[in-house]
mmCIF file with all atom_site columns, C-alpha atoms in Angstrom:
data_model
loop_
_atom_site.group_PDB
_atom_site.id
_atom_site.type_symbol
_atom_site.label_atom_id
_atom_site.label_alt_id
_atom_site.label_comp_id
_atom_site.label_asym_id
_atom_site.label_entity_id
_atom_site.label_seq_id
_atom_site.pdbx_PDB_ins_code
_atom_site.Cartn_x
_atom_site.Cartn_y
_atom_site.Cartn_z
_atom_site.occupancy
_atom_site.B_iso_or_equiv
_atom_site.pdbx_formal_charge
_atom_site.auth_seq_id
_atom_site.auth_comp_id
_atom_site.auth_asym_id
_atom_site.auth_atom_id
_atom_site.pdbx_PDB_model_num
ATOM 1   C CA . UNK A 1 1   ? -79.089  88.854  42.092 1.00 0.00 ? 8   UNK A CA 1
ATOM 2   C CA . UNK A 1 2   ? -78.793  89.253  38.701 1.00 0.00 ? 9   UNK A CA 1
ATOM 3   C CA . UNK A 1 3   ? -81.954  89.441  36.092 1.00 0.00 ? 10  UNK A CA 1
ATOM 4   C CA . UNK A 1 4   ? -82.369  86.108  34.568 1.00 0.00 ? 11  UNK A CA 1
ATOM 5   C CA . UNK A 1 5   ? -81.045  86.052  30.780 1.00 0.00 ? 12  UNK A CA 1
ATOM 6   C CA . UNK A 1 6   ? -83.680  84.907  28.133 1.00 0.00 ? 13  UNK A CA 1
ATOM 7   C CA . UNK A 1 7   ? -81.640  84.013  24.771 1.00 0.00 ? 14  UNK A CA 1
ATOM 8   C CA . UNK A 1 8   ? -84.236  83.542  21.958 1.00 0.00 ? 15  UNK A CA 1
ATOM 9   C CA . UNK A 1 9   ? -82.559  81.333  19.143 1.00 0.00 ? 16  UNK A CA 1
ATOM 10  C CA . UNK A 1 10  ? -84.920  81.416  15.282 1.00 0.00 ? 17  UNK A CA 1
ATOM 11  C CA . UNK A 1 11  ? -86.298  78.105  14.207 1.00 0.00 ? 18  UNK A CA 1
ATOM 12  C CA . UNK A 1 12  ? -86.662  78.500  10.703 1.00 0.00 ? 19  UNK A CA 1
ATOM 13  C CA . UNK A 1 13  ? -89.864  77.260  9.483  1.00 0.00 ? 20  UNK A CA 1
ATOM 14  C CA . UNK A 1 14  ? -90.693  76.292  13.138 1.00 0.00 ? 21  UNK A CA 1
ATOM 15  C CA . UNK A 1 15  ? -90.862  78.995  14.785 1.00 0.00 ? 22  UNK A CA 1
ATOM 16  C CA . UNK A 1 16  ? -88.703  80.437  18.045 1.00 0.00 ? 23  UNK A CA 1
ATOM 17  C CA . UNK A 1 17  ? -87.033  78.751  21.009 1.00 0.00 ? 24  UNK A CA 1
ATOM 18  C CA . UNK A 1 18  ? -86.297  80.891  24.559 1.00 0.00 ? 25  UNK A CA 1
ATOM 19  C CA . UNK A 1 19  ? -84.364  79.660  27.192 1.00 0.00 ? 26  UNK A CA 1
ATOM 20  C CA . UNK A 1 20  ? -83.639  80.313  30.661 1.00 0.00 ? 27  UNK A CA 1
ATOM 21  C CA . UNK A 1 21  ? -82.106  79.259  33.453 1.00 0.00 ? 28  UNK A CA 1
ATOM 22  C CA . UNK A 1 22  ? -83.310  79.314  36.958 1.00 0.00 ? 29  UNK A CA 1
ATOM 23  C CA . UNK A 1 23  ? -81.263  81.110  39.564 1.00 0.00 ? 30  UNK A CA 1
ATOM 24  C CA . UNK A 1 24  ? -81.191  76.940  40.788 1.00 0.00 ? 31  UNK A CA 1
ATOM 25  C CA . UNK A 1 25  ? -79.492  76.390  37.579 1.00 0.00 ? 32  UNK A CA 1
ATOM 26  C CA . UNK A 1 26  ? -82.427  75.008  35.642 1.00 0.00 ? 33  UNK A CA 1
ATOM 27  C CA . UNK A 1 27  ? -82.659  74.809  32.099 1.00 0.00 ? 34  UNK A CA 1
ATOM 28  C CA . UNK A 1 28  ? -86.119  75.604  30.595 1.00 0.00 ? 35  UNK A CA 1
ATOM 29  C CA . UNK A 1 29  ? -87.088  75.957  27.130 1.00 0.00 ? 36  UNK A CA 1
ATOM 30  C CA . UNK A 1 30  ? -90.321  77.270  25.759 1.00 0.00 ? 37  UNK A CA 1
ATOM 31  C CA . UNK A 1 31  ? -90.564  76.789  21.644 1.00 0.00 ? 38  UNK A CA 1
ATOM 32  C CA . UNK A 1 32  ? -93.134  79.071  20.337 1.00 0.00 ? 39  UNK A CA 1
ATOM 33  C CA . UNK A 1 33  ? -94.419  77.321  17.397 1.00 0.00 ? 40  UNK A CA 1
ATOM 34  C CA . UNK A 1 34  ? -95.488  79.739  14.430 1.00 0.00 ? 41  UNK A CA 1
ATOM 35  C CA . UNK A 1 35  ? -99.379  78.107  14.725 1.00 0.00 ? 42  UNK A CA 1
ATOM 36  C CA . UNK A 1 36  ? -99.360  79.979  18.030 1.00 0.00 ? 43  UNK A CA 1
ATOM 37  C CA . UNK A 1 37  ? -99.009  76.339  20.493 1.00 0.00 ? 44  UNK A CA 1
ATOM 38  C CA . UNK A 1 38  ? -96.215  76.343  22.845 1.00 0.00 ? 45  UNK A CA 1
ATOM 39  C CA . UNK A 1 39  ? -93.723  73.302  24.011 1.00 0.00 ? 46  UNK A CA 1
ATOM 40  C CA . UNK A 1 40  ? -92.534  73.968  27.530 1.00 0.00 ? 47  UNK A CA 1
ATOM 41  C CA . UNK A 1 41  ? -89.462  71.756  27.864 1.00 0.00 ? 48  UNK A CA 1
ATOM 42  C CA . UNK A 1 42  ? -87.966  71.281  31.262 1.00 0.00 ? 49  UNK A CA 1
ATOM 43  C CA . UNK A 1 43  ? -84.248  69.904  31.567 1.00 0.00 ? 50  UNK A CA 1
ATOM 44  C CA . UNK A 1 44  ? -82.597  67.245  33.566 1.00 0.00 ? 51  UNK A CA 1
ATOM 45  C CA . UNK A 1 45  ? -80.659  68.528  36.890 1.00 0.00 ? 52  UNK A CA 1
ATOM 46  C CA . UNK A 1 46  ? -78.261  66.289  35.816 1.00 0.00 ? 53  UNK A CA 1
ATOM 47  C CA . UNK A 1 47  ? -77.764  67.224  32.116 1.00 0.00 ? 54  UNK A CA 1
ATOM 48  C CA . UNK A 1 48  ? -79.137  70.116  31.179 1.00 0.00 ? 55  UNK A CA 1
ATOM 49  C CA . UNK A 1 49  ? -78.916  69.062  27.472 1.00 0.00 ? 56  UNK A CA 1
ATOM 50  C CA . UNK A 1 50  ? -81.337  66.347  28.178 1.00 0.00 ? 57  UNK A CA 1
ATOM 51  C CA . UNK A 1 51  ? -85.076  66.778  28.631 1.00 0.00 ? 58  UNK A CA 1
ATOM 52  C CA . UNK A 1 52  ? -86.579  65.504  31.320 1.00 0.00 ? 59  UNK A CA 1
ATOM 53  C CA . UNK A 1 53  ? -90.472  66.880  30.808 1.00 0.00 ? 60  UNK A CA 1
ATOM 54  C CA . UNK A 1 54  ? -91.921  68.215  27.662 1.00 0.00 ? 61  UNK A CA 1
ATOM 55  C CA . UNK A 1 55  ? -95.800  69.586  27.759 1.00 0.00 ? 62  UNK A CA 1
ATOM 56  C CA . UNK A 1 56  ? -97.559  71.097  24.262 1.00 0.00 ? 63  UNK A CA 1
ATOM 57  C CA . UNK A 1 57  ? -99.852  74.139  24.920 1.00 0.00 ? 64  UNK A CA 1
ATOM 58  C CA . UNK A 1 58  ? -102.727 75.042  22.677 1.00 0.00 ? 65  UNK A CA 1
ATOM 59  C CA . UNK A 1 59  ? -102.348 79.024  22.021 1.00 0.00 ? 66  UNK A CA 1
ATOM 60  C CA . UNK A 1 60  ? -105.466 79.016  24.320 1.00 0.00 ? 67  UNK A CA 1
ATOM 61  C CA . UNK A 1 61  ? -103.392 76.860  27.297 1.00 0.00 ? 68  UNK A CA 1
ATOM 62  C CA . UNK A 1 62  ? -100.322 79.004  26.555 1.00 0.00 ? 69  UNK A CA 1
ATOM 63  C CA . UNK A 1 63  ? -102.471 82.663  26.387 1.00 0.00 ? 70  UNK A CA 1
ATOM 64  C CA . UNK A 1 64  ? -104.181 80.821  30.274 1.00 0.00 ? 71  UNK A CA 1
ATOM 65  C CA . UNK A 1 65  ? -100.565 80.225  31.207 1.00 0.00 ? 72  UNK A CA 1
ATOM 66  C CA . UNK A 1 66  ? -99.073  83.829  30.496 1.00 0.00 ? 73  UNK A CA 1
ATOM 67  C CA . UNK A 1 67  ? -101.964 85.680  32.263 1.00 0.00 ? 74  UNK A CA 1
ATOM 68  C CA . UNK A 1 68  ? -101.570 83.437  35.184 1.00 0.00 ? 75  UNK A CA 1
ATOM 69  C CA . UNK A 1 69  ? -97.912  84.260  35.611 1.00 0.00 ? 76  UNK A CA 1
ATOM 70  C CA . UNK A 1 70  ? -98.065  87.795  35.345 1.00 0.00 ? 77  UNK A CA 1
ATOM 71  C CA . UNK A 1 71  ? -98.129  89.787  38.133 1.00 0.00 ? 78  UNK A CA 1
ATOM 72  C CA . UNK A 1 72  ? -100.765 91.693  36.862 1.00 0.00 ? 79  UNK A CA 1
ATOM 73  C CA . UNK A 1 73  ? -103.348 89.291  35.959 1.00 0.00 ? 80  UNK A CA 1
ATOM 74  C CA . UNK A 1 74  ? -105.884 90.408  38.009 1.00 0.00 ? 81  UNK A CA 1
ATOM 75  C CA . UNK A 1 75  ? -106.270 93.702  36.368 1.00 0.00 ? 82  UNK A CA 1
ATOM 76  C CA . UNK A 1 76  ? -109.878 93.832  34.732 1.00 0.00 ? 83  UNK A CA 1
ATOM 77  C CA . UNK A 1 77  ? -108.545 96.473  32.751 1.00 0.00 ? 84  UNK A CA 1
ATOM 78  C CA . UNK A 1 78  ? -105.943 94.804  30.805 1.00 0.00 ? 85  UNK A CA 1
ATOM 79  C CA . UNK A 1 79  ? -106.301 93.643  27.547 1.00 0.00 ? 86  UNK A CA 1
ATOM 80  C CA . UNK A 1 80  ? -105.217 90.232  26.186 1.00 0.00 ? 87  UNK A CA 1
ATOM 81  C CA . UNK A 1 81  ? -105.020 89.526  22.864 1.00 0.00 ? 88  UNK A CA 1
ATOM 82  C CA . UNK A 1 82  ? -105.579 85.615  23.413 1.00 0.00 ? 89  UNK A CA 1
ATOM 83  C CA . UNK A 1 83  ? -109.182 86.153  25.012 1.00 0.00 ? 90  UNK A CA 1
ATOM 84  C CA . UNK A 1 84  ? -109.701 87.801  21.107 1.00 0.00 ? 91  UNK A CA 1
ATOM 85  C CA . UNK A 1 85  ? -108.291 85.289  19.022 1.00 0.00 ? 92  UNK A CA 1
ATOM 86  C CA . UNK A 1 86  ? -105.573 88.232  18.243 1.00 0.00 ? 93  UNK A CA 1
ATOM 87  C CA . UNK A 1 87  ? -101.730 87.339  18.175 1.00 0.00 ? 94  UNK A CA 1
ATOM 88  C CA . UNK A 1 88  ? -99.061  89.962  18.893 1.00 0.00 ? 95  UNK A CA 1
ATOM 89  C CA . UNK A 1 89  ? -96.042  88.927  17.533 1.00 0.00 ? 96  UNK A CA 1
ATOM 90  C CA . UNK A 1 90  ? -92.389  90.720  17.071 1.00 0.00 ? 97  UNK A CA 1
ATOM 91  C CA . UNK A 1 91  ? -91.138  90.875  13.174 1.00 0.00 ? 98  UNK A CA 1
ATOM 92  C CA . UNK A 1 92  ? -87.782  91.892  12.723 1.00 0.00 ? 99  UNK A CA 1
ATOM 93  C CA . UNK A 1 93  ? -86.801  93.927  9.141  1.00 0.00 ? 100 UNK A CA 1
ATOM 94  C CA . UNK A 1 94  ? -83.890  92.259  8.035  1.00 0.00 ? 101 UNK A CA 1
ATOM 95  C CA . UNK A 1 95  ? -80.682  94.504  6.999  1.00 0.00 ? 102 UNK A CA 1
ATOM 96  C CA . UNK A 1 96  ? -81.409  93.371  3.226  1.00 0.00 ? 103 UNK A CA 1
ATOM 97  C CA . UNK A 1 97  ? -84.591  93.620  3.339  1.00 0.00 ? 104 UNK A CA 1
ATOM 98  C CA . UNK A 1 98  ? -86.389  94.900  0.683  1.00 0.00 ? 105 UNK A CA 1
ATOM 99  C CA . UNK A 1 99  ? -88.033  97.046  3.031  1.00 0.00 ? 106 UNK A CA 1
ATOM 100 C CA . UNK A 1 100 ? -84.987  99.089  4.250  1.00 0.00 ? 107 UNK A CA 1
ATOM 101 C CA . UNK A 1 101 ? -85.352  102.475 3.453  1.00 0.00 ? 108 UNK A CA 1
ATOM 102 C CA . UNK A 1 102 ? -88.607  102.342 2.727  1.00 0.00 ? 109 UNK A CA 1
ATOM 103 C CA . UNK A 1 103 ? -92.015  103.686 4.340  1.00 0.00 ? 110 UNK A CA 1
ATOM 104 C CA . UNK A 1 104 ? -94.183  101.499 5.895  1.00 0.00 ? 111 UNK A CA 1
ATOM 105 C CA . UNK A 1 105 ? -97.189  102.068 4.076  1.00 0.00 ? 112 UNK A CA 1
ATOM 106 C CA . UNK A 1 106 ? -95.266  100.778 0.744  1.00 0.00 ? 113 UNK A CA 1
ATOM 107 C CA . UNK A 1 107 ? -96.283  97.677  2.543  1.00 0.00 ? 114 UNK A CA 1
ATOM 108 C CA . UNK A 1 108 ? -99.346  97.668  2.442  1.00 0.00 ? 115 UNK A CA 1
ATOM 109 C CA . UNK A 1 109 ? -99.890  95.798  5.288  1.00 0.00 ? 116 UNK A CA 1
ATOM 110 C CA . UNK A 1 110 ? -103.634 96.311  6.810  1.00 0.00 ? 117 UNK A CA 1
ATOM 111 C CA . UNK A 1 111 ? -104.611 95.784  3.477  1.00 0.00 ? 118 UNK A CA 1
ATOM 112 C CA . UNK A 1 112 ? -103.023 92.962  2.337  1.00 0.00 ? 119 UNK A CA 1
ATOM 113 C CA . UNK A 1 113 ? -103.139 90.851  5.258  1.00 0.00 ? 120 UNK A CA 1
ATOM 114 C CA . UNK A 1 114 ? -105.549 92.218  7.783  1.00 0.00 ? 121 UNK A CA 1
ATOM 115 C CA . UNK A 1 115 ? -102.641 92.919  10.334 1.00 0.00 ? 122 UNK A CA 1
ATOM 116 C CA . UNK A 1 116 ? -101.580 95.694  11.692 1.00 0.00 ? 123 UNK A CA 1
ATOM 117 C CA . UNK A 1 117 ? -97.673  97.360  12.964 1.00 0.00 ? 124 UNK A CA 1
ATOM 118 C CA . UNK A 1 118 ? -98.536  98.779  15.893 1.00 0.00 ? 125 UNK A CA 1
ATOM 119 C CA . UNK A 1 119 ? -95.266  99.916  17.435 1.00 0.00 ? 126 UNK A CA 1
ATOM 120 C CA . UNK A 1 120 ? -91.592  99.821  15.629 1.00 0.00 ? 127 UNK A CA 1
ATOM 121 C CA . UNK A 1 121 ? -88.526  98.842  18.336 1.00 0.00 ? 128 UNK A CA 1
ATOM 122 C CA . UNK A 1 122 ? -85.827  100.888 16.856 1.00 0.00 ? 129 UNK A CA 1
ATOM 123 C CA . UNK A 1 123 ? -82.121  100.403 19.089 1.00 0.00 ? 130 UNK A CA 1
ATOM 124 C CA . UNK A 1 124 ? -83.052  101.261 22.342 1.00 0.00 ? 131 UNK A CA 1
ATOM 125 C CA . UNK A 1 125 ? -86.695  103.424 21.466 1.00 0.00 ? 132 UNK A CA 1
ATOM 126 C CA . UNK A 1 126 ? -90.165  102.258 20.711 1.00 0.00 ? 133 UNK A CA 1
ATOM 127 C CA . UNK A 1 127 ? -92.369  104.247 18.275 1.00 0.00 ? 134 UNK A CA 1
ATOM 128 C CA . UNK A 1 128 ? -95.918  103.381 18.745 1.00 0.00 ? 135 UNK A CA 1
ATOM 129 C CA . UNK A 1 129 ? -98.545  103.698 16.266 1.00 0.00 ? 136 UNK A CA 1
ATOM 130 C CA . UNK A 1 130 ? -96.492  104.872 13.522 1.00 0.00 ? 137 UNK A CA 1
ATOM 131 C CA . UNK A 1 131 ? -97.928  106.556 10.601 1.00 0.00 ? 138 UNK A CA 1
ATOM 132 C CA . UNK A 1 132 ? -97.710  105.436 6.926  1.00 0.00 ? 139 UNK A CA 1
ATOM 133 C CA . UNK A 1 133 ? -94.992  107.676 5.785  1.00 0.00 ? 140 UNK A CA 1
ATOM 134 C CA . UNK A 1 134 ? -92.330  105.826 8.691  1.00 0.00 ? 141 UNK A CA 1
ATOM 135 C CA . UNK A 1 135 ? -89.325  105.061 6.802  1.00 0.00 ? 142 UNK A CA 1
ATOM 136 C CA . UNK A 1 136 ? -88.463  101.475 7.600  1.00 0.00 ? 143 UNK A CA 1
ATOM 137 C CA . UNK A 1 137 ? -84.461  100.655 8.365  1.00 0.00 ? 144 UNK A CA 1
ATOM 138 C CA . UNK A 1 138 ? -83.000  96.889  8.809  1.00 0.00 ? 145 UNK A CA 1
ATOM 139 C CA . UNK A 1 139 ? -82.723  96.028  12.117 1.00 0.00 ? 146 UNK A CA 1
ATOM 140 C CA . UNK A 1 140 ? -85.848  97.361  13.039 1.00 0.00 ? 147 UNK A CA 1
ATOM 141 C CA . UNK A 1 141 ? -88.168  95.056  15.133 1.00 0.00 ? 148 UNK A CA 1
ATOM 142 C CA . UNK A 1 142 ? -92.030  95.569  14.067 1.00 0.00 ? 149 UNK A CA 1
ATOM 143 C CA . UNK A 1 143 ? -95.007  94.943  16.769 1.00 0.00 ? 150 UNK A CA 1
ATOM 144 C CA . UNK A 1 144 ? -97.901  93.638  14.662 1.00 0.00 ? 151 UNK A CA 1
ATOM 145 C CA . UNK A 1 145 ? -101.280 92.481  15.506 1.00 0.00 ? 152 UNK A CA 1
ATOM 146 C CA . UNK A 1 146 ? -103.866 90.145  13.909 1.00 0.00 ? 153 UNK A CA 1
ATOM 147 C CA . UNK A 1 147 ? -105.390 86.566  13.654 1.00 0.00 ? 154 UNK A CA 1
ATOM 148 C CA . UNK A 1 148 ? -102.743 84.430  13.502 1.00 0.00 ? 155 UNK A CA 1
ATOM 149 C CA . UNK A 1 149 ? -103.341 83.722  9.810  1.00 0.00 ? 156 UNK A CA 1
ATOM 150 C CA . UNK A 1 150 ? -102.787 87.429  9.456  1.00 0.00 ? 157 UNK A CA 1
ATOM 151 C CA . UNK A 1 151 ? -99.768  87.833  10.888 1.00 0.00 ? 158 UNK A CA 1
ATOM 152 C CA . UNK A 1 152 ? -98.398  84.769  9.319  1.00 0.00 ? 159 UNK A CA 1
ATOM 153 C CA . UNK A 1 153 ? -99.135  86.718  6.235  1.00 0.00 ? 160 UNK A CA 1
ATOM 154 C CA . UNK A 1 154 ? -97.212  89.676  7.449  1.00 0.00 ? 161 UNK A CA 1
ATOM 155 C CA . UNK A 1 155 ? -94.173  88.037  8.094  1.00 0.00 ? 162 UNK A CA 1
ATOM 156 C CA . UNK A 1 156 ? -94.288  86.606  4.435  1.00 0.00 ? 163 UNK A CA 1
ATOM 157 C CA . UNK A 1 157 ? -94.749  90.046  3.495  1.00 0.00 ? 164 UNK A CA 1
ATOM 158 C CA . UNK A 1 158 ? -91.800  91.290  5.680  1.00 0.00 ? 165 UNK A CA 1
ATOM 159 C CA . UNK A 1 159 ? -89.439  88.656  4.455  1.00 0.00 ? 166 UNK A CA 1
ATOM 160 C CA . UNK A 1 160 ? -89.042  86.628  7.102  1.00 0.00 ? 167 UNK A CA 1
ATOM 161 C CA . UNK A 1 161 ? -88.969  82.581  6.951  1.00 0.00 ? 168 UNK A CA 1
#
């Protein structure tokens, strides 16, 4: 069996929508609102353009929800960033961004906003903690950390809506 496809479509000013479907052929939606609640939207057999359930998380409820359906979540040693009232949230650089070409500590971002890039998703590699003198290039996907506030802030700063 195949792995199940998550397509992830922008909501500008909203924030992001993911959807699956089951290996029943269910359609489930999740929109991931930019002040951190969730909408978990659950489809009709029958028409899976029409919604049949629709249930709003808190980011506390949605945070409960992830760490129950990870296979993990009984590791004490894990750390989630919802038990902090810390959001990690993906960032992408645009290709005409500003920021392309640039290093990241033009950015200014810890200081500015409190937030910090923790890891850059680059094609197919991940750079964790990169230093300040990274050059930035569009395309690249930026793994930042803070209270939601702060990364709001950092995605203003990035350029995204």
């Amino acid at each position: 069996m195949s792995a199940p496809r998550l397509r992830a479509t922008p909501l500008p000013g909203i924030g992001v929508q993911y959807d699956l479907e089951t290996r029943e052929h269910r359609h489930l939606s999740v929109v991931a609102h930019r002040d951190g609640t969730r909408t978990v939207n659950m489809y009709r057999p029958d028409d899976p353009d029409s919604c049949a359930h629709s249930l709003k998380l808190t980011s506390s409820e949605a945070g409960s929800l992830i760490d129950a359906l990870k296979p993990s979540h009984h590791s004490p040693s894990l750390l989630y960033t919802t038990d902090l009232g810390l959001v990690a949230e993906r960032i992408e650089v645009p290709a005409a961004s500003r920021w392309n070409g640039r290093v990241l500590g033009d950015m200014r971002m810890r200081t500015e906003t409190g937030a910090s890039v923790v890891a850059v998703l680059r094609r197919a590699e991940a750079i964790p903690s990169p230093a300040p003198d990274f050059r930035l290039s569009g395309g690249d996907t930026l793994i930042v950390v803070g209270t939601r506030e702060g990364v709001d802030a950092a995605a203003t700063i990035i350029g995204r809506e």
